[in-house]
Amino acid sequence: MPKPTDTDSPAIQGDIRLDSSVKSTMYYIGGVPVHFPFVPYPSQLGMMNHMIRALTKAQNTMIESPTGSGKSLALLCATLAWRQSFVVRQRKMQENVRQIITRFCMHNTTLLRSRYGSNGTDADPDKKPDAMETDAWEKPDILSNNYSFVTLQARAQTLQSETVDFILDTSKKQTLVGLSKDDLATLGEYQDAGKSATQRPRIFFGTRTHKQVAQLVNELRSKTPYRLRTAVLGSRAQTCTHPKAKRAESVDDTCRQLRDDNNCGAYTGFRRVLGSKKLAEGGELEIWDLEDIVSVARPLVACSYYASRELAATAKLVFCPYNYILDPAVRKAVGIELEGNIVILDEAHNIENAARDAGSFEVSDLQLASLAHECSGMFDHGILRNEHLVLKSLADTLAAWLQRDGAAFEYCDYETQTSVWPKPECSVDTLLTDLALTPDYISQVKSAQAKIEDYIASLRTQSNEHGPEDPELLPRDKHVSAGALRVVEGLLRVLKHVAHGSKFATDFRIAVVRHPNPELRTSQKRKRQSVFESKPAFINTLSFWTMNPGVVFSEIAEQTRSIVLTSGTLSPLDSYASELQVDFASTLEANHVIAPSRFCALAVECGPSGVRLEAKYRTSDQLEFQDDVGEAIRAIAARSPDGMLVFMPSYALLNKLIARWEATGRLAEIRSHKTVFVEPQGGTKDQFDKLLLSYRKHLSEPNETGAVMFGVFRGKVSEGIDFSDHFCRTVVNIGIPFPAFKDVKVMLKREYNNEHTMLLNGSKWYDIQAFRAVNQALGRCLRHKDDWGAIIMLEARFVQNANIARLSKWIRGHMRVFGRFEDAKQYLDAFYDERISEDAKDMPQVLDAEENVTIVLDE
């Protein structure tokens, strides 16, 4: 084994520092020195090795690693270690190239003058080097009436890429004095590397929620020794401190209005945050979260939202919710540049749906009416009258079409009506022509939008020059709102894609959706309001739905060096490459860090009375099924210690079973063993947080028998919440959560996939959505290596090997199948008894890094 490396030794040359106060061990993984805070699990070593290889080869990859396996820490350390090593290699190569160019200049002065001398035909007099070389550039040799040798060499070094091309081209025609074959090989390597030879890759680390972003920041700051310029992008709701905006219904719109009206002193002073010593290199908040930057900005009366965006522009590592990366409009707004950089998307199991949403666009007739009204106001004030008239015409045309009488809707449910194009009798091209959305007209709209945006930018520049003491400089009647411009921008983006000749033209469905106004909850109120007040009874929405997530994701892949998709539950992996239109050169399904003896996974075909447990639409109404499921839950609740989660495919089935058990007394029997909590359908975040707090508080109190939480797949309980240790010892799954079969978008997506042979067919796509939701819910328990728990599938279809194969690797390899509930219950009781007994005598062991070791993983 190679000699251990001490972390206290001087850091290798790079632009990431190592904090010697943070205990760590160095491992050589894939040829890269990785500093890790403790002895890594085998799965973490595998993840880091896989990650480093993908980044080195500039490839895209997928990594599935169960929650609790230390995935986030491994990804952070591996990525930063690779970047540090990559920058060192870059600098070494650049230094070698610089020395080779110096030797070329010394021994080939005639060629040097022919290329860069004043009489050289290839010389470009307009191209100048950096400021430090300017004096040498502009001082010719008086005696020779030409540039001096020092000046020419400086020019050759400054125009390094051009010089390398010249040397390599010339070497094919003649022998160059002073340069060896190795020198030319080094120059060839530099030339092949292109931009990557000089660009320092930035890292954009996206995850699903702001809370998960905060967890990543804490991992980096508290557990790793890596120190570098980082930033966090978040919403105004998380960062705005203006009292008026915080109280407003829409923080975003109020913030923009205050900014444009020049009535926000925090915005005008946001740059004060940039000079904070706390956020500087080596400062106590060098690695910061949104709460940190708010705490810095508040005493300075400065805006933390705009400060964070400014800091993100130069950060080497940027954390953000992944919709900031996926959505082209958001990406543009916050200034995310992906060219040559690395994108890591954690919790990426929903990435296909998120990418489709990011590529789609919807606008209501109310929004269009507001746009037309604002443009009319600008016209009346004589401001860019032609441009605002173009936008008003667009809004009026679309709004009138949406509100037309006699519209036919081919999809109708209880309250919502939907009409979709293309139709057999009307193509998308025909529809666009009927709406006068010709290429020439769309070009006019684009030109008008650009002129209006330039005009608003000039107003803002004038505002900044005059300072905050002139509140009348940017009055609201001088420009349209940011919301109005977002409508135009969104329309232009999707119209570009659906236009004839676009490579994505067939990937969209245009829909008109008519639904009740949510402000008028009852039909009686709708009738009354529609007659006597201005609020419309129904809202009409123009929707551009992309069926192809590759519309936005392929653009990201074309720009980035590498994309890494990772989650605890990516399985099944089949559809990602075809759906996202991205080549994933490698995949990794990591094992769980928990010993197999600490968890059990069971699939049960029949209930206690022998009823086949198959929660399909046809069987779920049968009372025998409902009663047998209830008895199974009661029996499990009687033996399961502590917390227990039960997931069902829908709120409809959940409510149906709860009602039946209430009527038969089965729910009272379950309550005799555990306090019952039920995830509500809808409700606010605060309401759910209170429910979750009550559940946790109940389980934290002594002498309690435990608690059971009933929830649904894809609900709040099933995703993103940590139920470690006593908060969840048992997860019970009932049914398979297939998407709503008659949902319009689901039907359109299935039809689309069936029409495109390069994709999984519609049925396979439909199945995969269900099993991803199952895997996500099953990952709520078993959150660290000393945790333990049971996973029970009360669903006959999970005794089939084909369905077991669709579960995550760490589950499918340990699934036990039982035909009778009694046999499964006997095995489960033995598991509970063993684990409870072991817990009574075992104390968790904490790993620490007492010594430095080196592990080489090169194969």
Short mmCIF file of N, CA and C in Angstrom, two decimals, residues 51-101:
data_model
loop_
_atom_site.label_atom_id
_atom_site.label_comp_id
_atom_site.label_asym_id
_atom_site.label_seq_id
_atom_site.Cartn_x
_atom_site.Cartn_y
_atom_site.Cartn_z
N MET A 51 -17.98 8.42 -9.80
CA MET A 51 -18.15 9.85 -10.09
C MET A 51 -16.88 10.43 -10.73
N ILE A 52 -15.74 10.12 -10.16
CA ILE A 52 -14.48 10.67 -10.66
C ILE A 52 -14.20 10.20 -12.07
N ARG A 53 -14.50 8.95 -12.37
CA ARG A 53 -14.27 8.43 -13.71
C ARG A 53 -15.17 9.13 -14.73
N ALA A 54 -16.41 9.35 -14.37
CA ALA A 54 -17.33 10.03 -15.28
C ALA A 54 -16.88 11.47 -15.55
N LEU A 55 -16.46 12.19 -14.51
CA LEU A 55 -16.01 13.58 -14.68
C LEU A 55 -14.72 13.64 -15.49
N THR A 56 -13.82 12.71 -15.26
CA THR A 56 -12.56 12.69 -15.99
C THR A 56 -12.80 12.49 -17.48
N LYS A 57 -13.75 11.63 -17.81
CA LYS A 57 -14.04 11.34 -19.22
C LYS A 57 -15.08 12.28 -19.81
N ALA A 58 -15.52 13.26 -19.03
CA ALA A 58 -16.55 14.21 -19.47
C ALA A 58 -17.80 13.46 -19.94
N GLN A 59 -18.26 12.52 -19.12
CA GLN A 59 -19.42 11.72 -19.46
C GLN A 59 -20.59 12.03 -18.52
N ASN A 60 -21.77 11.66 -18.97
CA ASN A 60 -22.96 11.74 -18.11
C ASN A 60 -23.16 10.40 -17.41
N THR A 61 -23.67 10.45 -16.19
CA THR A 61 -23.82 9.21 -15.43
C THR A 61 -25.02 9.28 -14.51
N MET A 62 -25.48 8.11 -14.07
CA MET A 62 -26.56 8.00 -13.10
C MET A 62 -26.08 7.18 -11.91
N ILE A 63 -26.40 7.65 -10.72
CA ILE A 63 -26.00 6.96 -9.49
C ILE A 63 -27.21 6.82 -8.58
N GLU A 64 -27.59 5.57 -8.31
CA GLU A 64 -28.64 5.31 -7.33
C GLU A 64 -27.99 4.77 -6.07
N SER A 65 -28.20 5.47 -4.98
CA SER A 65 -27.64 5.04 -3.71
C SER A 65 -28.68 5.27 -2.62
N PRO A 66 -29.01 4.24 -1.84
CA PRO A 66 -30.09 4.36 -0.86
C PRO A 66 -29.84 5.49 0.13
N THR A 67 -30.94 6.10 0.57
CA THR A 67 -30.84 7.12 1.61
C THR A 67 -30.17 6.52 2.85
N GLY A 68 -29.26 7.30 3.43
CA GLY A 68 -28.53 6.81 4.60
C GLY A 68 -27.18 6.23 4.25
N SER A 69 -26.86 6.15 2.96
CA SER A 69 -25.58 5.57 2.55
C SER A 69 -24.48 6.62 2.43
N GLY A 70 -24.76 7.86 2.81
CA GLY A 70 -23.75 8.92 2.73
C GLY A 70 -23.53 9.43 1.33
N LYS A 71 -24.60 9.40 0.52
CA LYS A 71 -24.50 9.78 -0.89
C LYS A 71 -24.05 11.23 -1.07
N SER A 72 -24.70 12.15 -0.38
CA SER A 72 -24.39 13.58 -0.58
C SER A 72 -22.95 13.89 -0.23
N LEU A 73 -22.47 13.36 0.88
CA LEU A 73 -21.10 13.61 1.29
C LEU A 73 -20.11 13.04 0.27
N ALA A 74 -20.38 11.83 -0.22
CA ALA A 74 -19.49 11.22 -1.20
C ALA A 74 -19.48 12.03 -2.50
N LEU A 75 -20.64 12.50 -2.94
CA LEU A 75 -20.70 13.28 -4.18
C LEU A 75 -19.94 14.60 -4.03
N LEU A 76 -20.12 15.29 -2.91
CA LEU A 76 -19.42 16.56 -2.69
C LEU A 76 -17.92 16.37 -2.68
N CYS A 77 -17.44 15.41 -1.89
CA CYS A 77 -16.00 15.22 -1.77
C CYS A 77 -15.38 14.77 -3.09
N ALA A 78 -16.03 13.85 -3.78
CA ALA A 78 -15.49 13.36 -5.04
C ALA A 78 -15.45 14.46 -6.09
N THR A 79 -16.51 15.26 -6.19
CA THR A 79 -16.58 16.31 -7.21
C THR A 79 -15.54 17.40 -6.95
N LEU A 80 -15.42 17.84 -5.69
CA LEU A 80 -14.46 18.90 -5.38
C LEU A 80 -13.02 18.40 -5.50
N ALA A 81 -12.79 17.15 -5.11
CA ALA A 81 -11.46 16.58 -5.26
C ALA A 81 -11.08 16.48 -6.73
N TRP A 82 -12.04 16.03 -7.55
CA TRP A 82 -11.75 15.94 -8.99
C TRP A 82 -11.47 17.32 -9.56
N ARG A 83 -12.26 18.31 -9.18
CA ARG A 83 -12.04 19.66 -9.72
C ARG A 83 -10.68 20.20 -9.31
N GLN A 84 -10.31 19.98 -8.07
CA GLN A 84 -9.00 20.42 -7.60
C GLN A 84 -7.89 19.78 -8.43
N SER A 85 -8.01 18.47 -8.64
CA SER A 85 -7.01 17.76 -9.42
C SER A 85 -6.99 18.23 -10.88
N PHE A 86 -8.19 18.48 -11.42
CA PHE A 86 -8.29 18.93 -12.80
C PHE A 86 -7.64 20.29 -13.00
N VAL A 87 -7.87 21.20 -12.07
CA VAL A 87 -7.27 22.54 -12.17
C VAL A 87 -5.75 22.45 -12.08
N VAL A 88 -5.24 21.58 -11.20
CA VAL A 88 -3.79 21.40 -11.10
C VAL A 88 -3.23 20.89 -12.42
N ARG A 89 -3.91 19.91 -13.02
CA ARG A 89 -3.44 19.39 -14.32
C ARG A 89 -3.50 20.47 -15.39
N GLN A 90 -4.56 21.29 -15.36
CA GLN A 90 -4.67 22.40 -16.30
C GLN A 90 -3.46 23.33 -16.19
N ARG A 91 -3.16 23.70 -14.95
CA ARG A 91 -2.08 24.66 -14.72
C ARG A 91 -0.73 24.09 -15.13
N LYS A 92 -0.55 22.80 -14.87
CA LYS A 92 0.70 22.17 -15.30
C LYS A 92 0.81 22.16 -16.82
N MET A 93 -0.30 21.84 -17.49
CA MET A 93 -0.28 21.83 -18.94
C MET A 93 -0.01 23.23 -19.49
N GLN A 94 -0.67 24.23 -18.92
CA GLN A 94 -0.46 25.60 -19.40
C GLN A 94 0.98 26.05 -19.20
N GLU A 95 1.57 25.65 -18.08
CA GLU A 95 2.97 26.00 -17.84
C GLU A 95 3.88 25.30 -18.84
N ASN A 96 3.59 24.03 -19.12
CA ASN A 96 4.38 23.30 -20.13
C ASN A 96 4.25 23.95 -21.50
N VAL A 97 3.03 24.33 -21.86
CA VAL A 97 2.80 24.98 -23.15
C VAL A 97 3.55 26.31 -23.20
N ARG A 98 3.52 27.04 -22.10
CA ARG A 98 4.22 28.33 -22.06
C ARG A 98 5.73 28.14 -22.29
N GLN A 99 6.30 27.12 -21.66
CA GLN A 99 7.73 26.86 -21.83
C GLN A 99 8.04 26.42 -23.26
N ILE A 100 7.16 25.62 -23.86
CA ILE A 100 7.38 25.17 -25.24
C ILE A 100 7.33 26.36 -26.19
N ILE A 101 6.37 27.26 -25.98
CA ILE A 101 6.28 28.46 -26.83
C ILE A 101 7.53 29.32 -26.67
#
